[in-house]
């Protein structure tokens, strides 16, 4: 693809394995939970874990890799996204967009090492969408922007352009009936930029579940009022908080920092990367509710 990464150590070479029943990392020598001795061992564990988990997600969820830009651009370096095989004509497609600095398929590298694959990866969201809800899924890859040699990937130079390009070239031209979005952290910024670029995306984007997301719309945007109203009705942001999970947040410093047009609720945790799994039940409940609501004309 022109953007291959240096080879990573395997879990086996580090005397580590993931327990099948829990997805937690353990030492092969005695079966104990993995706790890194130092930063070097921690980083090596992440390097080994990432490709292992990615391959597991692809296999368990039967996803295909889609290379971007398309292969007809012969000399252009490429990135990849993942999707269910019939995504382009699905009645419902869930888009999954992670935060900044993370590999495709992950909500938190550290969380995956410390608490297990079912906490730090996107596997539970993908499996629930596909196996329980019957939705198609597309997993975006906002942080693979340059090759190993530092060459920019055309149309994917940063997380914002990645989402904009995927929406423009794949999603908006597809036969998908209804779109849903789950996003985390900087994914909120990417969402705002995409909506500013393509305000008519609101016609097919039925529900947006945000987890500790930032980002706000440009107030001088010509569609500012309409986009604010859309987000007020179709989005919800679960943020880090000591309040019980799901509690509405209407006062305090977070409210003053966040845009007023996106409802806020507690993710029931202070750990940023854990908000996604803490809210998974509320996320799907919210998305199904929005999916059943008619779009305004």
XYZ file of N, CA and C in Angstrom, residues 211-212 237-247 249 265-272 274-279 282:
87
model
N -18.974 10.311 22.566
C -18.390 9.955 23.850
C -17.230 10.886 24.177
N -17.481 11.789 25.127
C -16.482 12.761 25.566
C -15.877 13.514 24.388
N -24.018 13.619 23.821
C -22.606 13.507 24.180
C -22.491 13.057 25.638
N -21.995 11.822 25.840
C -21.751 11.310 27.186
C -20.323 11.685 27.582
N -20.178 12.472 28.626
C -18.869 13.003 28.984
C -18.399 12.448 30.334
N -17.084 12.561 30.578
C -16.529 12.089 31.845
C -17.169 12.845 33.009
N -17.553 12.083 34.033
C -18.267 12.697 35.152
C -18.338 11.713 36.309
N -18.455 12.258 37.527
C -18.674 11.447 38.716
C -20.158 11.145 38.939
N -21.022 11.776 38.174
C -22.453 11.537 38.313
C -22.803 10.129 37.843
N -23.914 9.582 38.299
C -24.324 8.252 37.843
C -24.458 8.197 36.319
N -24.170 7.033 35.774
C -24.229 6.824 34.334
C -25.572 7.269 33.770
N -25.515 8.087 32.725
C -26.719 8.519 32.037
C -27.370 9.769 32.595
N -26.909 10.248 33.747
C -27.508 11.454 34.336
C -27.315 12.651 33.412
N -26.544 16.310 32.314
C -25.628 17.324 32.836
C -26.045 18.673 32.255
N -24.663 14.142 28.895
C -25.010 13.189 29.944
C -23.724 12.596 30.500
N -23.830 12.008 31.669
C -22.657 11.417 32.319
C -22.328 10.051 31.732
N -21.033 9.834 31.495
C -20.555 8.521 31.067
C -20.257 7.631 32.267
N -20.435 8.136 33.457
C -20.250 7.331 34.656
C -18.811 6.949 34.950
N -17.874 7.699 34.403
C -16.454 7.423 34.635
C -15.663 8.699 34.416
N -14.501 8.759 35.051
C -13.592 9.876 34.840
C -12.518 9.520 33.814
N -12.496 8.282 33.363
C -11.474 7.871 32.405
C -11.965 8.120 30.983
N -11.269 8.988 30.274
C -11.669 9.419 28.940
C -11.873 8.243 27.988
N -12.519 5.209 28.594
C -13.501 4.220 29.036
C -14.934 4.641 28.778
N -15.145 5.862 28.320
C -16.512 6.346 28.140
C -17.280 5.511 27.116
N -16.595 5.017 26.092
C -17.275 4.286 25.021
C -17.930 3.007 25.529
N -17.161 2.199 26.270
C -17.714 0.946 26.748
C -18.670 1.157 27.923
N -18.448 2.184 28.719
C -19.377 2.469 29.810
C -20.774 2.781 29.292
N -20.836 3.383 28.124
C -22.124 3.863 27.600
C -22.685 2.993 26.487
N -26.464 2.478 26.559
C -27.165 3.737 26.322
C -26.987 4.194 24.884
